[in-house]
PDB file of C-alpha atoms in Angstrom:
ATOM      1  CA  UNK A  20     274.026  22.291  -5.261  1.00 73.00           C
ATOM      2  CA  UNK A  21     274.725  25.691  -3.736  1.00 84.00           C
ATOM      3  CA  UNK A  22     277.182  25.672  -0.844  1.00 87.00           C
ATOM      4  CA  UNK A  23     278.524  28.343   1.484  1.00 86.00           C
ATOM      5  CA  UNK A  24     282.041  29.428   0.558  1.00 84.00           C
ATOM      6  CA  UNK A  25     283.341  29.136   4.121  1.00 83.00           C
ATOM      7  CA  UNK A  26     282.327  26.389   6.552  1.00 82.00           C
ATOM      8  CA  UNK A  27     283.414  26.352  10.217  1.00 78.00           C
ATOM      9  CA  UNK A  28     284.897  23.194  11.671  1.00 80.00           C
ATOM     10  CA  UNK A  29     282.707  20.783  13.622  1.00 75.00           C
ATOM     11  CA  UNK A  30     283.785  21.978  17.074  1.00 77.00           C
ATOM     12  CA  UNK A  31     282.969  25.596  16.210  1.00 78.00           C
ATOM     13  CA  UNK A  32     279.571  24.634  14.818  1.00 76.00           C
ATOM     14  CA  UNK A  33     278.663  22.618  17.901  1.00 73.00           C
ATOM     15  CA  UNK A  34     279.702  25.431  20.246  1.00 75.00           C
ATOM     16  CA  UNK A  35     277.642  27.888  18.245  1.00 73.00           C
ATOM     17  CA  UNK A  36     274.451  25.823  18.046  1.00 71.00           C
ATOM     18  CA  UNK A  37     274.601  24.824  21.686  1.00 69.00           C
ATOM     19  CA  UNK A  38     274.070  28.437  22.740  1.00 63.00           C
ATOM     20  CA  UNK A  39     272.368  30.037  19.735  1.00 57.00           C
ATOM     21  CA  UNK A  40     269.063  28.186  19.735  1.00 55.00           C
ATOM     22  CA  UNK A  41     268.094  27.814  23.363  1.00 55.00           C
ATOM     23  CA  UNK A  42     264.351  28.432  23.615  1.00 54.00           C
ATOM     24  CA  UNK A  43     264.002  28.349  27.396  1.00 53.00           C
ATOM     25  CA  UNK A  44     265.829  30.396  29.987  1.00 51.00           C
ATOM     26  CA  UNK A  45     265.188  32.093  33.306  1.00 51.00           C
ATOM     27  CA  UNK A  46     263.737  35.043  31.399  1.00 46.00           C
ATOM     28  CA  UNK A  47     261.838  33.782  28.378  1.00 45.00           C
ATOM     29  CA  UNK A  48     260.301  30.679  26.775  1.00 49.00           C
ATOM     30  CA  UNK A  49     259.881  30.789  22.993  1.00 50.00           C
ATOM     31  CA  UNK A  50     257.001  28.750  21.625  1.00 56.00           C
ATOM     32  CA  UNK A  51     257.667  26.330  18.774  1.00 68.00           C
ATOM     33  CA  UNK A  52     256.823  28.019  15.480  1.00 81.00           C
ATOM     34  CA  UNK A  53     256.264  25.030  13.196  1.00 92.00           C
ATOM     35  CA  UNK A  54     252.904  23.731  11.932  1.00 95.00           C
ATOM     36  CA  UNK A  55     252.613  20.423  13.751  1.00 95.00           C
ATOM     37  CA  UNK A  56     249.323  19.578  12.049  1.00 96.00           C
ATOM     38  CA  UNK A  57     250.932  19.832   8.616  1.00 96.00           C
ATOM     39  CA  UNK A  58     253.710  17.491   9.738  1.00 97.00           C
ATOM     40  CA  UNK A  59     251.308  14.956  11.190  1.00 97.00           C
ATOM     41  CA  UNK A  60     249.019  15.033   8.155  1.00 97.00           C
ATOM     42  CA  UNK A  61     251.926  14.243   5.832  1.00 98.00           C
ATOM     43  CA  UNK A  62     253.157  11.384   8.023  1.00 98.00           C
ATOM     44  CA  UNK A  63     249.651   9.895   8.262  1.00 97.00           C
ATOM     45  CA  UNK A  64     249.282   9.922   4.475  1.00 97.00           C
ATOM     46  CA  UNK A  65     252.135   7.447   4.223  1.00 97.00           C
ATOM     47  CA  UNK A  66     252.108   5.563   7.531  1.00 97.00           C
ATOM     48  CA  UNK A  67     248.460   5.649   8.512  1.00 95.00           C
ATOM     49  CA  UNK A  68     247.624   6.047  12.180  1.00 90.00           C
ATOM     50  CA  UNK A  69     250.780   4.583  13.694  1.00 93.00           C
ATOM     51  CA  UNK A  70     254.270   3.251  13.175  1.00 96.00           C
ATOM     52  CA  UNK A  71     257.820   3.412  14.495  1.00 96.00           C
ATOM     53  CA  UNK A  72     259.428   6.745  13.616  1.00 97.00           C
ATOM     54  CA  UNK A  73     262.618   8.573  14.509  1.00 96.00           C
ATOM     55  CA  UNK A  74     263.213  12.325  14.268  1.00 96.00           C
ATOM     56  CA  UNK A  75     266.827  13.349  13.650  1.00 93.00           C
ATOM     57  CA  UNK A  76     267.419  16.819  15.040  1.00 90.00           C
ATOM     58  CA  UNK A  77     264.517  16.617  17.471  1.00 90.00           C
ATOM     59  CA  UNK A  78     265.586  19.532  19.673  1.00 84.00           C
ATOM     60  CA  UNK A  79     263.720  19.442  22.964  1.00 83.00           C
ATOM     61  CA  UNK A  80     261.385  16.718  21.720  1.00 90.00           C
ATOM     62  CA  UNK A  81     258.305  18.883  21.147  1.00 92.00           C
ATOM     63  CA  UNK A  82     257.288  17.197  17.901  1.00 95.00           C
ATOM     64  CA  UNK A  83     258.124  13.719  19.190  1.00 95.00           C
ATOM     65  CA  UNK A  84     255.654  14.303  22.006  1.00 95.00           C
ATOM     66  CA  UNK A  85     253.042  15.318  19.430  1.00 96.00           C
ATOM     67  CA  UNK A  86     253.760  12.111  17.511  1.00 97.00           C
ATOM     68  CA  UNK A  87     253.382  10.003  20.660  1.00 97.00           C
ATOM     69  CA  UNK A  88     250.041  11.616  21.475  1.00 97.00           C
ATOM     70  CA  UNK A  89     248.925  10.844  17.912  1.00 97.00           C
ATOM     71  CA  UNK A  90     249.682   7.137  18.374  1.00 97.00           C
ATOM     72  CA  UNK A  91     253.174   6.795  16.913  1.00 97.00           C
ATOM     73  CA  UNK A  92     256.136   5.069  18.548  1.00 96.00           C
ATOM     74  CA  UNK A  93     258.428   8.097  18.327  1.00 96.00           C
ATOM     75  CA  UNK A  94     262.137   8.436  19.089  1.00 93.00           C
ATOM     76  CA  UNK A  95     264.126  11.663  18.857  1.00 92.00           C
ATOM     77  CA  UNK A  96     267.883  12.230  18.706  1.00 90.00           C
ATOM     78  CA  UNK A  97     269.748  15.527  18.812  1.00 84.00           C
ATOM     79  CA  UNK A  98     273.395  16.209  19.732  1.00 69.00           C
ATOM     80  CA  UNK A  99     272.486  19.533  21.312  1.00 63.00           C
ATOM     81  CA  UNK A 100     270.602  17.847  24.123  1.00 59.00           C
ATOM     82  CA  UNK A 101     273.166  15.092  24.581  1.00 52.00           C
ATOM     83  CA  UNK A 102     271.348  12.158  22.998  1.00 51.00           C
ATOM     84  CA  UNK A 103     272.986  11.809  19.568  1.00 49.00           C
ATOM     85  CA  UNK A 104     274.026   8.267  20.372  1.00 52.00           C
ATOM     86  CA  UNK A 105     274.050   5.638  17.684  1.00 58.00           C
ATOM     87  CA  UNK A 106     270.486   4.677  16.951  1.00 66.00           C
ATOM     88  CA  UNK A 107     269.684   1.090  16.049  1.00 67.00           C
ATOM     89  CA  UNK A 108     266.796  -0.852  14.592  1.00 73.00           C
ATOM     90  CA  UNK A 109     264.558  -0.400  11.592  1.00 90.00           C
ATOM     91  CA  UNK A 110     261.982   2.363  11.489  1.00 96.00           C
ATOM     92  CA  UNK A 111     258.923   2.967   9.341  1.00 97.00           C
ATOM     93  CA  UNK A 112     259.931   6.598   8.855  1.00 97.00           C
ATOM     94  CA  UNK A 113     262.914   8.862   9.426  1.00 97.00           C
ATOM     95  CA  UNK A 114     262.015  12.537   9.907  1.00 97.00           C
ATOM     96  CA  UNK A 115     264.263  15.578   9.771  1.00 96.00           C
ATOM     97  CA  UNK A 116     262.976  19.144   9.775  1.00 96.00           C
ATOM     98  CA  UNK A 117     265.149  22.133   8.845  1.00 94.00           C
ATOM     99  CA  UNK A 118     268.371  20.261   9.605  1.00 93.00           C
ATOM    100  CA  UNK A 119     269.918  19.172   6.297  1.00 94.00           C
ATOM    101  CA  UNK A 120     270.899  22.713   5.318  1.00 93.00           C
ATOM    102  CA  UNK A 121     273.056  22.906   8.465  1.00 90.00           C
ATOM    103  CA  UNK A 122     275.101  19.728   8.124  1.00 89.00           C
ATOM    104  CA  UNK A 123     278.522  19.690   6.503  1.00 88.00           C
ATOM    105  CA  UNK A 124     277.980  16.423   4.580  1.00 90.00           C
ATOM    106  CA  UNK A 125     274.315  16.022   3.565  1.00 92.00           C
ATOM    107  CA  UNK A 126     274.875  12.864   1.501  1.00 93.00           C
ATOM    108  CA  UNK A 127     276.471  11.103   4.476  1.00 92.00           C
ATOM    109  CA  UNK A 128     273.711  12.368   6.751  1.00 91.00           C
ATOM    110  CA  UNK A 129     271.062  10.927   4.415  1.00 93.00           C
ATOM    111  CA  UNK A 130     272.977   7.659   4.036  1.00 92.00           C
ATOM    112  CA  UNK A 131     273.017   7.306   7.815  1.00 89.00           C
ATOM    113  CA  UNK A 132     269.278   7.996   7.883  1.00 90.00           C
ATOM    114  CA  UNK A 133     268.677   5.332   5.233  1.00 92.00           C
ATOM    115  CA  UNK A 134     270.366   2.714   7.407  1.00 91.00           C
ATOM    116  CA  UNK A 135     267.649   3.203  10.011  1.00 93.00           C
ATOM    117  CA  UNK A 136     264.786   2.593   7.579  1.00 95.00           C
ATOM    118  CA  UNK A 137     263.204  -0.711   6.761  1.00 94.00           C
ATOM    119  CA  UNK A 138     262.838  -1.429   3.057  1.00 94.00           C
ATOM    120  CA  UNK A 139     259.798   0.495   1.875  1.00 95.00           C
ATOM    121  CA  UNK A 140     260.074   2.951   4.766  1.00 96.00           C
ATOM    122  CA  UNK A 141     259.828   6.694   4.280  1.00 97.00           C
ATOM    123  CA  UNK A 142     262.268   9.558   4.601  1.00 97.00           C
ATOM    124  CA  UNK A 143     260.538  12.886   5.267  1.00 98.00           C
ATOM    125  CA  UNK A 144     262.678  16.023   5.276  1.00 97.00           C
ATOM    126  CA  UNK A 145     262.100  19.751   5.148  1.00 97.00           C
ATOM    127  CA  UNK A 146     264.649  22.345   4.052  1.00 96.00           C
ATOM    128  CA  UNK A 147     264.363  25.973   2.940  1.00 96.00           C
ATOM    129  CA  UNK A 148     263.315  26.343  -0.687  1.00 96.00           C
ATOM    130  CA  UNK A 149     266.215  28.219  -2.260  1.00 95.00           C
ATOM    131  CA  UNK A 150     264.240  29.170  -5.370  1.00 95.00           C
ATOM    132  CA  UNK A 151     261.041  30.377  -3.697  1.00 95.00           C
ATOM    133  CA  UNK A 152     262.619  31.891  -0.580  1.00 94.00           C
ATOM    134  CA  UNK A 153     266.269  32.724  -1.272  1.00 94.00           C
ATOM    135  CA  UNK A 154     266.501  35.235   1.580  1.00 91.00           C
ATOM    136  CA  UNK A 155     265.409  32.666   4.158  1.00 91.00           C
ATOM    137  CA  UNK A 156     267.699  30.046   2.654  1.00 92.00           C
ATOM    138  CA  UNK A 157     270.709  32.370   2.590  1.00 90.00           C
ATOM    139  CA  UNK A 158     270.775  32.627   6.356  1.00 86.00           C
ATOM    140  CA  UNK A 159     274.439  32.769   7.451  1.00 83.00           C
ATOM    141  CA  UNK A 160     273.884  29.611   9.539  1.00 85.00           C
ATOM    142  CA  UNK A 161     273.042  27.556   6.440  1.00 91.00           C
ATOM    143  CA  UNK A 162     275.793  25.669   4.661  1.00 93.00           C
ATOM    144  CA  UNK A 163     273.680  24.243   1.821  1.00 93.00           C
ATOM    145  CA  UNK A 164     270.885  25.757  -0.281  1.00 95.00           C
ATOM    146  CA  UNK A 165     268.490  23.370  -2.015  1.00 95.00           C
ATOM    147  CA  UNK A 166     266.261  23.790  -5.015  1.00 95.00           C
ATOM    148  CA  UNK A 167     263.720  20.962  -5.488  1.00 93.00           C
ATOM    149  CA  UNK A 168     265.749  19.351  -8.275  1.00 92.00           C
ATOM    150  CA  UNK A 169     268.829  19.352  -6.030  1.00 88.00           C
ATOM    151  CA  UNK A 170     266.977  17.261  -3.473  1.00 89.00           C
ATOM    152  CA  UNK A 171     265.530  14.897  -6.073  1.00 90.00           C
ATOM    153  CA  UNK A 172     268.987  14.106  -7.420  1.00 91.00           C
ATOM    154  CA  UNK A 173     270.701  13.875  -4.033  1.00 92.00           C
ATOM    155  CA  UNK A 174     268.076  11.666  -2.414  1.00 94.00           C
ATOM    156  CA  UNK A 175     267.548   9.589  -5.552  1.00 91.00           C
ATOM    157  CA  UNK A 176     271.216   8.573  -5.617  1.00 90.00           C
ATOM    158  CA  UNK A 177     270.996   7.076  -2.131  1.00 91.00           C
ATOM    159  CA  UNK A 178     268.545   4.254  -2.752  1.00 89.00           C
ATOM    160  CA  UNK A 179     265.340   6.290  -2.458  1.00 95.00           C
ATOM    161  CA  UNK A 180     262.441   6.980  -4.801  1.00 95.00           C
ATOM    162  CA  UNK A 181     261.111  10.520  -4.332  1.00 96.00           C
ATOM    163  CA  UNK A 182     257.326  10.341  -4.101  1.00 96.00           C
ATOM    164  CA  UNK A 183     256.438  13.899  -3.103  1.00 96.00           C
ATOM    165  CA  UNK A 184     257.927  17.378  -3.255  1.00 95.00           C
ATOM    166  CA  UNK A 185     255.629  19.949  -1.641  1.00 96.00           C
ATOM    167  CA  UNK A 186     256.740  23.543  -2.043  1.00 95.00           C
ATOM    168  CA  UNK A 187     253.725  25.187  -0.394  1.00 94.00           C
ATOM    169  CA  UNK A 188     252.614  22.852   2.403  1.00 94.00           C
ATOM    170  CA  UNK A 189     255.692  22.485   4.593  1.00 96.00           C
ATOM    171  CA  UNK A 190     255.499  23.149   8.312  1.00 96.00           C
ATOM    172  CA  UNK A 191     257.236  26.497   7.915  1.00 95.00           C
ATOM    173  CA  UNK A 192     256.274  28.948   5.142  1.00 94.00           C
ATOM    174  CA  UNK A 193     259.763  29.253   3.626  1.00 95.00           C
ATOM    175  CA  UNK A 194     260.382  25.505   3.420  1.00 96.00           C
ATOM    176  CA  UNK A 195     259.809  22.630   1.026  1.00 97.00           C
ATOM    177  CA  UNK A 196     258.863  19.136   2.163  1.00 97.00           C
ATOM    178  CA  UNK A 197     260.218  16.023   0.466  1.00 97.00           C
ATOM    179  CA  UNK A 198     259.030  12.446   0.962  1.00 97.00           C
ATOM    180  CA  UNK A 199     261.041   9.510  -0.384  1.00 97.00           C
ATOM    181  CA  UNK A 200     260.632   5.737  -0.084  1.00 97.00           C
ATOM    182  CA  UNK A 201     263.588   3.456   0.591  1.00 96.00           C
ATOM    183  CA  UNK A 202     263.878   1.141  -2.410  1.00 92.00           C
ATOM    184  CA  UNK A 203     267.238  -0.552  -1.874  1.00 80.00           C
ATOM    185  CA  UNK A 204     269.321  -1.576   1.099  1.00 65.00           C
ATOM    186  CA  UNK A 205     272.140   0.641   2.354  1.00 48.00           C
ATOM    187  CA  UNK A 206     275.779  -0.197   1.689  1.00 47.00           C
ATOM    188  CA  UNK A 207     276.544  -0.809   5.349  1.00 41.00           C
ATOM    189  CA  UNK A 208     274.804  -2.774   8.089  1.00 43.00           C
ATOM    190  CA  UNK A 209     276.114  -0.442  10.775  1.00 41.00           C
ATOM    191  CA  UNK A 210     273.700   2.390  11.687  1.00 39.00           C
ATOM    192  CA  UNK A 211     275.692   5.469  12.550  1.00 38.00           C
ATOM    193  CA  UNK A 212     273.167   8.290  12.840  1.00 39.00           C
ATOM    194  CA  UNK A 213     274.671  11.045  14.921  1.00 39.00           C
ATOM    195  CA  UNK A 214     278.176  10.869  13.471  1.00 39.00           C
ATOM    196  CA  UNK A 215     277.396  13.396  10.752  1.00 38.00           C
ATOM    197  CA  UNK A 216     274.697  15.335  12.589  1.00 37.00           C
ATOM    198  CA  UNK A 217     276.904  18.272  13.453  1.00 34.00           C
ATOM    199  CA  UNK A 218     274.524  21.186  13.412  1.00 35.00           C
ATOM    200  CA  UNK A 219     270.891  20.350  14.059  1.00 35.00           C
ATOM    201  CA  UNK A 220     268.747  23.373  14.815  1.00 31.00           C
ATOM    202  CA  UNK A 221     266.282  23.137  17.613  1.00 33.00           C
ATOM    203  CA  UNK A 222     262.612  23.275  16.645  1.00 33.00           C
TER     204      UNK A 222
END
C-alpha cells in the first residue's frame, strides 16, 4: 500500500472537510459529477431491482435519492452532515464511493462496513486507480493510494471474496470499482460504522 508521509489528526481532517467540499452556497450550486447510471447498473447486476443498501460517505444524499427512485431501500450516513451515528441492522449491500482513500484506517473502515452486511451481501467501493491515474490519486487530500492488487489483498483479508475489479467503468473516469461478497461473519457483533469515517468527501 502507498500512504501519505504526513497525516493530519482527526480533528484537523474534520474541520477541513466540513468547509472544503460544500457544493451549495448563497452564490453557487455545483452539480454532482459522478455517473449515477454506472453506479446503478453495477448494483443491479448483483442485487437485482431492489434491496436494502447503505451508502457510507453519502454527502448530501444525492445518490441515495437516486437509489430510492430506482426501487432500493437506501440509507446514507456521512459525518459532514451530522448523521454518522452508529448504523444497525443487516444490509444487502454497503456502498462507498471515493471515500476509502481519505480515511486514516482503511482496514478498520472496511471491517465496520462488513458488520453491516448480511452473509452473502456485497461491498461496492470506488477509489482512484493509482496505477492508471497517479496524478488524480496523488491529490494532497488523499491519505492512501490503491492499485487493484492492493484492494484485492486488503478486502480479501476481511472476510470478503472479490468478484469484480473494474478499472474502466467506475462512476468517475479516474477511479476503479471493486465488488466483493461477504463470505464469513465479522469478529464483532457490534456495528460501529462512523467511528472510523473521519474524512468522507461529499459527492
